[in-house]
């Protein structure tokens, strides 16, 4: 990235908040992917009343991409490690596959869950890569 296109460096407190938000969003996605089907099996009455729209995964993905990219880029500017961003890219790619390319519901949940775990791991690694506060 050239200096003219680099993102501005965020203050450490705002960066931690952004990373924490991104990790929370990834974990909520994972809970959605894993717990909702169990809830549907355990409570058939609720399954008939609660409908998750088809657009949910597309909306969640549209939210995850800019949030994750901002968190990764702003931290990368401070710690310079490429690993977390590459891992986040893999997680986002799997989330995108789950949201847009996989038709079978079980396969979609598996791909999306793996993507969410990888993305959350990337955010934690990105968070930990930042030098301690001074």
Coordinates of N, CA, C and O in Angstrom, one line a residue:
X1 N 0.8 -1.2 0.0 CA 0.0 0.0 0.0 C 0.9 1.2 0.0 O 1.8 1.3 0.7
X2 N 0.6 2.2 -0.8 CA 1.4 3.4 -0.8 C 0.9 4.4 0.3 O -0.2 4.2 0.8
X3 N 1.7 5.3 0.6 CA 1.3 6.2 1.7 C 0.1 7.1 1.4 O -0.6 7.5 2.2
X4 N -0.2 7.3 0.1 CA -1.3 8.1 -0.3 C -2.6 7.3 -0.1 O -3.7 7.9 0.0
X5 N -2.6 6.0 -0.1 CA -3.8 5.2 0.0 C -3.9 4.5 1.4 O -4.8 3.8 1.6
X6 N -2.9 4.8 2.2 CA -2.9 4.1 3.6 C -4.1 4.7 4.4 O -4.4 5.9 4.3
X7 N -4.6 3.8 5.2 CA -5.7 4.3 6.2 C -5.0 5.0 7.3 O -3.9 4.7 7.7
X8 N -5.7 6.0 7.8 CA -5.2 6.7 9.0 C -5.1 5.8 10.2 O -5.9 4.9 10.3
X9 N -4.1 6.0 11.0 CA -3.9 5.2 12.1 C -4.9 5.5 13.2 O -5.1 6.7 13.5
X10 N -5.5 4.5 13.8 CA -6.5 4.8 14.8 C -5.9 4.9 16.1 O -4.9 4.2 16.4
X11 N -6.4 5.6 17.1 CA -5.9 5.6 18.4 C -6.0 4.2 19.0 O -7.0 3.5 18.7
X12 N -5.1 3.8 19.9 CA -5.1 2.4 20.4 C -6.5 2.0 21.0 O -6.9 0.9 20.8
X13 N -7.1 2.9 21.8 CA -8.4 2.6 22.4 C -9.5 2.3 21.3 O -10.2 1.3 21.4
X14 N -9.5 3.1 20.3 CA -10.5 2.9 19.3 C -10.2 1.7 18.5 O -11.1 0.9 18.1
X15 N -8.9 1.4 18.3 CA -8.5 0.2 17.6 C -8.9 -1.1 18.4 O -9.5 -2.0 17.8
X16 N -8.7 -1.1 19.7 CA -9.1 -2.2 20.5 C -10.6 -2.4 20.5 O -11.1 -3.5 20.4
X17 N -11.3 -1.3 20.5 CA -12.8 -1.4 20.4 C -13.2 -1.9 19.1 O -14.1 -2.8 19.0
X18 N -12.6 -1.5 18.0 CA -13.0 -2.0 16.7 C -12.6 -3.5 16.6 O -13.5 -4.3 16.1
X19 N -11.5 -3.9 17.1 CA -11.1 -5.3 17.0 C -12.1 -6.2 17.9 O -12.5 -7.2 17.5
X20 N -12.4 -5.6 19.1 CA -13.3 -6.3 20.0 C -14.7 -6.5 19.3 O -15.3 -7.5 19.4
X21 N -15.1 -5.5 18.6 CA -16.4 -5.5 17.9 C -16.3 -6.5 16.8 O -17.3 -7.3 16.6
X22 N -15.2 -6.6 16.1 CA -15.1 -7.5 15.0 C -15.1 -9.0 15.5 O -15.7 -9.9 14.9
X23 N -14.4 -9.2 16.6 CA -14.3 -10.6 17.2 C -15.7 -11.0 17.6 O -16.2 -12.1 17.4
X24 N -16.4 -10.0 18.3 CA -17.8 -10.3 18.8 C -18.7 -10.6 17.6 O -19.5 -11.6 17.7
X25 N -18.6 -9.9 16.5 CA -19.4 -10.1 15.4 C -19.2 -11.5 14.8 O -20.1 -12.3 14.4
X26 N -17.9 -11.9 14.7 CA -17.5 -13.2 14.2 C -18.1 -14.3 15.1 O -18.6 -15.3 14.6
X27 N -18.0 -14.1 16.4 CA -18.5 -15.1 17.3 C -20.0 -15.2 17.3 O -20.6 -16.3 17.3
X28 N -20.7 -14.1 17.1 CA -22.2 -14.1 16.9 C -22.6 -14.9 15.7 O -23.5 -15.6 15.7
X29 N -21.8 -14.7 14.6 CA -22.0 -15.4 13.4 C -21.9 -16.9 13.6 O -22.7 -17.7 13.2
X30 N -20.8 -17.3 14.4 CA -20.6 -18.7 14.7 C -21.8 -19.3 15.5 O -22.3 -20.4 15.2
X31 N -22.2 -18.5 16.5 CA -23.3 -19.0 17.3 C -24.6 -19.1 16.5 O -25.3 -20.1 16.6
X32 N -24.8 -18.2 15.6 CA -26.0 -18.3 14.7 C -25.9 -19.6 13.9 O -26.9 -20.3 13.8
X33 N -24.7 -19.8 13.3 CA -24.6 -21.0 12.4 C -24.7 -22.3 13.2 O -25.2 -23.3 12.6
X34 N -24.2 -22.4 14.4 CA -24.2 -23.6 15.1 C -25.4 -23.8 16.1 O -26.0 -24.9 16.2
X35 N -25.8 -22.7 16.8 CA -26.9 -22.9 17.8 C -28.3 -22.8 17.2 O -29.2 -23.5 17.7
X36 N -28.5 -22.1 16.1 CA -29.8 -22.0 15.6 C -30.4 -23.3 15.1 O -31.5 -23.7 15.4
X37 N -29.6 -24.1 14.4 CA -30.1 -25.4 13.9 C -30.4 -26.3 15.1 O -31.4 -27.0 15.1
X38 N -29.6 -26.3 16.2 CA -29.9 -27.1 17.4 C -31.2 -26.6 18.1 O -32.0 -27.4 18.5
X39 N -31.4 -25.3 18.1 CA -32.6 -24.7 18.6 C -33.8 -25.2 17.8 O -34.8 -25.5 18.4
X40 N -33.6 -25.2 16.5 CA -34.7 -25.6 15.6 C -35.1 -27.1 15.9 O -36.2 -27.5 15.8
X41 N -34.1 -27.9 16.1 CA -34.3 -29.3 16.3 C -35.0 -29.5 17.7 O -35.9 -30.3 17.9
X42 N -34.5 -28.8 18.7 CA -35.0 -28.9 20.1 C -36.4 -28.3 20.2 O -37.2 -28.8 21.0
X43 N -36.7 -27.3 19.5 CA -38.0 -26.6 19.7 C -38.7 -26.5 18.4 O -38.7 -25.4 17.8
X44 N -39.3 -27.6 17.9 CA -40.0 -27.5 16.6 C -41.1 -26.4 16.5 O -41.2 -25.9 15.4
X45 N -41.7 -26.1 17.6 CA -42.7 -25.0 17.5 C -42.0 -23.7 17.2 O -42.5 -22.9 16.3
X46 N -40.9 -23.4 17.8 CA -40.2 -22.2 17.5 C -39.7 -22.2 16.0 O -39.7 -21.1 15.4
X47 N -39.3 -23.3 15.5 CA -38.8 -23.4 14.1 C -39.9 -23.0 13.1 O -39.6 -22.4 12.1
X48 N -41.1 -23.2 13.5 CA -42.2 -22.9 12.6 C -42.6 -21.4 12.7 O -43.1 -20.8 11.8
X49 N -42.2 -20.8 13.8 CA -42.5 -19.4 14.0 C -41.4 -18.4 13.6 O -41.7 -17.3 13.2
X50 N -40.2 -18.8 13.8 CA -39.0 -18.0 13.5 C -38.5 -18.3 12.1 O -38.0 -19.4 11.9
X51 N -38.5 -17.3 11.3 CA -38.0 -17.5 9.9 C -36.8 -16.5 9.7 O -36.9 -15.3 10.0
X52 N -35.6 -17.1 9.4 CA -34.5 -16.3 9.1 C -34.5 -16.0 7.6 O -34.5 -16.9 6.8
X53 N -34.5 -14.7 7.2 CA -34.6 -14.4 5.7 C -33.4 -14.9 5.0 O -32.3 -14.9 5.5
X54 N -33.6 -15.2 3.7 CA -32.5 -15.6 2.9 C -31.4 -14.6 2.8 O -30.2 -14.9 2.6
X55 N -31.8 -13.3 2.9 CA -30.8 -12.2 2.8 C -29.9 -12.1 4.0 O -29.0 -11.3 4.0
X56 N -30.2 -12.8 5.1 CA -29.4 -12.6 6.3 C -27.9 -12.8 6.1 O -27.1 -12.0 6.5
X57 N -27.5 -13.9 5.4 CA -26.1 -14.1 5.2 C -25.5 -13.1 4.3 O -24.3 -12.7 4.6
X58 N -26.2 -12.6 3.4 CA -25.6 -11.6 2.5 C -25.4 -10.3 3.3 O -24.4 -9.6 3.2
X59 N -26.4 -10.0 4.1 CA -26.3 -8.7 5.0 C -25.1 -8.9 6.0 O -24.3 -8.0 6.2
X60 N -25.0 -10.0 6.6 CA -24.0 -10.3 7.6 C -22.6 -10.2 6.9 O -21.7 -9.6 7.4
X61 N -22.5 -10.8 5.7 CA -21.2 -10.7 4.9 C -20.9 -9.3 4.6 O -19.8 -8.8 4.7
X62 N -21.9 -8.5 4.1 CA -21.7 -7.1 3.8 C -21.2 -6.3 5.0 O -20.5 -5.3 4.8
X63 N -21.6 -6.7 6.1 CA -21.2 -6.0 7.4 C -19.8 -6.5 7.8 O -19.0 -5.7 8.2
X64 N -19.5 -7.8 7.6 CA -18.2 -8.3 8.0 C -17.0 -7.8 7.2 O -16.0 -7.6 7.7
X65 N -17.2 -7.7 5.9 CA -16.1 -7.3 5.0 C -15.5 -5.9 5.4 O -14.3 -5.8 5.7
X66 N -16.3 -4.9 5.4 CA -15.7 -3.6 5.7 C -15.2 -3.5 7.2 O -14.1 -2.9 7.4
X67 N -15.9 -4.1 8.1 CA -15.5 -4.0 9.5 C -14.1 -4.8 9.7 O -13.2 -4.2 10.3
X68 N -14.0 -5.9 9.1 CA -12.8 -6.7 9.2 C -11.6 -6.0 8.5 O -10.5 -6.0 9.0
X69 N -11.9 -5.5 7.3 CA -10.9 -4.9 6.5 C -10.3 -3.6 7.2 O -9.1 -3.4 7.3
X70 N -11.2 -2.8 7.8 CA -10.8 -1.7 8.6 C -9.9 -2.1 9.8 O -8.9 -1.5 10.1
X71 N -10.4 -3.1 10.5 CA -9.7 -3.5 11.7 C -8.3 -4.1 11.3 O -7.3 -3.8 12.0
X72 N -8.3 -4.9 10.3 CA -7.0 -5.5 9.9 C -6.0 -4.4 9.3 O -4.9 -4.4 9.7
X73 N -6.5 -3.5 8.5 CA -5.6 -2.5 7.9 C -5.1 -1.5 8.9 O -3.9 -1.2 8.9
X74 N -5.9 -1.1 9.8 CA -5.5 -0.1 10.8 C -4.5 -0.7 11.8 O -3.5 0.0 12.2
X75 N -4.6 -1.9 12.1 CA -3.6 -2.6 13.0 C -2.4 -2.9 12.2 O -1.3 -2.8 12.8
X76 N -2.5 -3.4 11.0 CA -1.4 -3.7 10.2 C -0.4 -2.5 10.0 O 0.8 -2.7 10.1
X77 N -1.0 -1.4 10.0 CA -0.2 -0.2 9.8 C 0.7 0.0 11.1 O 1.8 0.6 11.0
X78 N 0.3 -0.5 12.2 CA 1.1 -0.4 13.5 C 2.0 -1.6 13.8 O 3.1 -1.4 14.3
X79 N 1.6 -2.8 13.4 CA 2.4 -3.9 13.7 C 3.1 -4.6 12.5 O 4.1 -5.3 12.7
X80 N 2.6 -4.3 11.3 CA 3.3 -4.8 10.1 C 3.2 -6.3 9.8 O 3.9 -6.8 8.9
X81 N 2.5 -7.0 10.6 CA 2.4 -8.5 10.4 C 1.3 -8.8 9.3 O 0.2 -8.3 9.4
X82 N 1.6 -9.6 8.4 CA 0.7 -10.0 7.3 C -0.2 -11.1 7.7 O -1.3 -11.3 7.1
X83 N 0.2 -12.0 8.6 CA -0.5 -13.2 8.9 C -2.0 -13.0 9.3 O -2.9 -13.7 8.7
X84 N -2.3 -12.1 10.2 CA -3.7 -11.9 10.6 C -4.6 -11.5 9.4 O -5.7 -12.0 9.2
X85 N -4.1 -10.6 8.6 CA -4.9 -10.2 7.4 C -5.1 -11.3 6.4 O -6.2 -11.4 5.8
X86 N -4.1 -12.1 6.2 CA -4.2 -13.2 5.3 C -5.2 -14.2 5.8 O -6.1 -14.7 5.1
X87 N -5.2 -14.5 7.1 CA -6.1 -15.4 7.7 C -7.5 -14.8 7.7 O -8.5 -15.5 7.4
X88 N -7.7 -13.5 7.9 CA -9.0 -12.9 7.8 C -9.5 -13.0 6.4 O -10.7 -13.2 6.2
X89 N -8.6 -12.8 5.4 CA -9.1 -13.0 4.0 C -9.6 -14.4 3.7 O -10.6 -14.5 3.0
X90 N -9.0 -15.4 4.3 CA -9.5 -16.8 4.1 C -10.8 -16.9 4.8 O -11.7 -17.6 4.3
X91 N -10.9 -16.4 6.0 CA -12.2 -16.5 6.7 C -13.3 -15.8 6.0 O -14.5 -16.3 5.8
X92 N -13.1 -14.6 5.5 CA -14.1 -13.8 4.7 C -14.4 -14.6 3.4 O -15.6 -14.6 3.0
X93 N -13.4 -15.2 2.8 CA -13.7 -15.9 1.5 C -14.7 -17.1 1.8 O -15.6 -17.3 1.1
X94 N -14.4 -17.8 2.9 CA -15.3 -18.9 3.3 C -16.7 -18.4 3.7 O -17.7 -19.0 3.3
X95 N -16.8 -17.2 4.4 CA -18.1 -16.7 4.7 C -18.8 -16.3 3.4 O -20.0 -16.5 3.3
X96 N -18.1 -15.7 2.4 CA -18.7 -15.3 1.2 C -19.2 -16.6 0.4 O -20.2 -16.5 -0.2
X97 N -18.4 -17.6 0.4 CA -18.8 -18.9 -0.2 C -20.1 -19.4 0.4 O -21.0 -19.8 -0.3
X98 N -20.1 -19.4 1.7 CA -21.3 -19.8 2.4 C -22.5 -19.0 2.1 O -23.6 -19.5 2.0
X99 N -22.3 -17.7 2.0 CA -23.4 -16.8 1.8 C -23.9 -16.8 0.3 O -25.1 -16.6 0.1
X100 N -23.0 -17.0 -0.6 CA -23.4 -16.8 -2.0 C -23.3 -18.0 -2.9 O -23.9 -18.1 -4.0
X101 N -22.4 -19.0 -2.6 CA -22.1 -20.0 -3.5 C -22.6 -21.4 -3.1 O -22.8 -22.3 -4.0
X102 N -22.7 -21.7 -1.9 CA -23.1 -23.1 -1.4 C -24.6 -23.2 -1.3 O -25.2 -22.3 -0.6
X103 N -25.1 -24.1 -2.0 CA -26.6 -24.3 -2.0 C -27.1 -25.2 -0.9 O -28.2 -24.9 -0.3
X104 N -26.5 -26.3 -0.6 CA -26.9 -27.2 0.4 C -26.8 -26.5 1.8 O -25.8 -26.0 2.2
X105 N -27.9 -26.6 2.6 CA -28.0 -25.9 3.9 C -26.9 -26.4 4.8 O -26.2 -25.6 5.5
X106 N -26.7 -27.7 4.9 CA -25.7 -28.3 5.8 C -24.3 -27.8 5.4 O -23.5 -27.4 6.3
X107 N -24.0 -27.9 4.2 CA -22.7 -27.5 3.7 C -22.5 -26.0 3.9 O -21.4 -25.6 4.3
X108 N -23.5 -25.2 3.7 CA -23.4 -23.8 3.9 C -23.1 -23.4 5.3 O -22.3 -22.6 5.6
X109 N -23.7 -24.1 6.3 CA -23.5 -23.9 7.7 C -22.1 -24.3 8.1 O -21.4 -23.6 8.8
X110 N -21.6 -25.4 7.5 CA -20.2 -25.9 7.8 C -19.2 -24.9 7.3 O -18.3 -24.5 8.0
X111 N -19.4 -24.5 6.0 CA -18.4 -23.5 5.4 C -18.5 -22.2 6.1 O -17.4 -21.6 6.5
X112 N -19.7 -21.7 6.5 CA -19.8 -20.4 7.2 C -19.2 -20.5 8.6 O -18.6 -19.6 9.0
X113 N -19.4 -21.6 9.3 CA -18.9 -21.8 10.6 C -17.4 -21.8 10.6 O -16.8 -21.2 11.5
X114 N -16.8 -22.5 9.7 CA -15.3 -22.6 9.6 C -14.8 -21.2 9.3 O -13.8 -20.7 9.9
X115 N -15.5 -20.5 8.4 CA -15.1 -19.1 8.0 C -15.2 -18.2 9.2 O -14.3 -17.4 9.5
X116 N -16.2 -18.3 10.0 CA -16.4 -17.5 11.2 C -15.3 -17.7 12.2 O -14.8 -16.8 12.8
X117 N -14.9 -19.0 12.4 CA -13.9 -19.3 13.4 C -12.5 -18.8 12.9 O -11.8 -18.2 13.7
X118 N -12.3 -18.9 11.6 CA -11.0 -18.4 11.1 C -11.0 -16.9 11.2 O -9.9 -16.3 11.6
X119 N -12.1 -16.3 10.9 CA -12.1 -14.8 11.0 C -11.9 -14.3 12.4 O -11.2 -13.4 12.7
X120 N -12.6 -14.9 13.3 CA -12.5 -14.6 14.7 C -11.0 -14.8 15.2 O -10.4 -13.9 15.9
X121 N -10.4 -15.9 14.8 CA -9.0 -16.2 15.1 C -8.1 -15.1 14.6 O -7.2 -14.6 15.2
X122 N -8.3 -14.7 13.3 CA -7.5 -13.6 12.7 C -7.7 -12.3 13.5 O -6.6 -11.6 13.7
X123 N -8.9 -12.0 13.9 CA -9.0 -10.7 14.7 C -8.3 -10.8 16.0 O -7.7 -9.8 16.5
X124 N -8.4 -12.0 16.7 CA -7.6 -12.1 18.0 C -6.1 -12.0 17.7 O -5.4 -11.3 18.5
X125 N -5.6 -12.7 16.7 CA -4.2 -12.5 16.4 C -3.8 -11.1 16.0 O -2.7 -10.6 16.4
X126 N -4.7 -10.4 15.3 CA -4.4 -9.0 15.0 C -4.4 -8.2 16.2 O -3.6 -7.3 16.4
X127 N -5.3 -8.5 17.1 CA -5.4 -7.7 18.4 C -4.1 -7.9 19.2 O -3.6 -7.0 19.8
X128 N -3.7 -9.2 19.3 CA -2.5 -9.5 20.1 C -1.2 -9.0 19.5 O -0.2 -8.9 20.2
X129 N -1.2 -8.8 18.2 CA 0.0 -8.4 17.5 C 0.4 -6.9 17.8 O 1.5 -6.5 17.6
X130 N -0.6 -6.2 18.3 CA -0.3 -4.8 18.6 C 0.6 -4.7 19.8 O 0.4 -5.3 20.8
X131 N 1.6 -3.8 19.7 CA 2.5 -3.6 20.8 C 1.7 -3.1 22.0 O 0.7 -2.5 21.9
X132 N 2.2 -3.4 23.2 CA 1.5 -3.0 24.4 C 1.4 -1.5 24.5 O 2.2 -0.7 23.9
X133 N 0.4 -1.0 25.2 CA 0.2 0.4 25.3 C 1.4 1.1 26.0 O 2.0 0.5 26.9
X134 N 1.7 2.3 25.6 CA 2.8 2.9 26.3 C 2.3 4.0 27.2 O 1.3 4.4 27.2

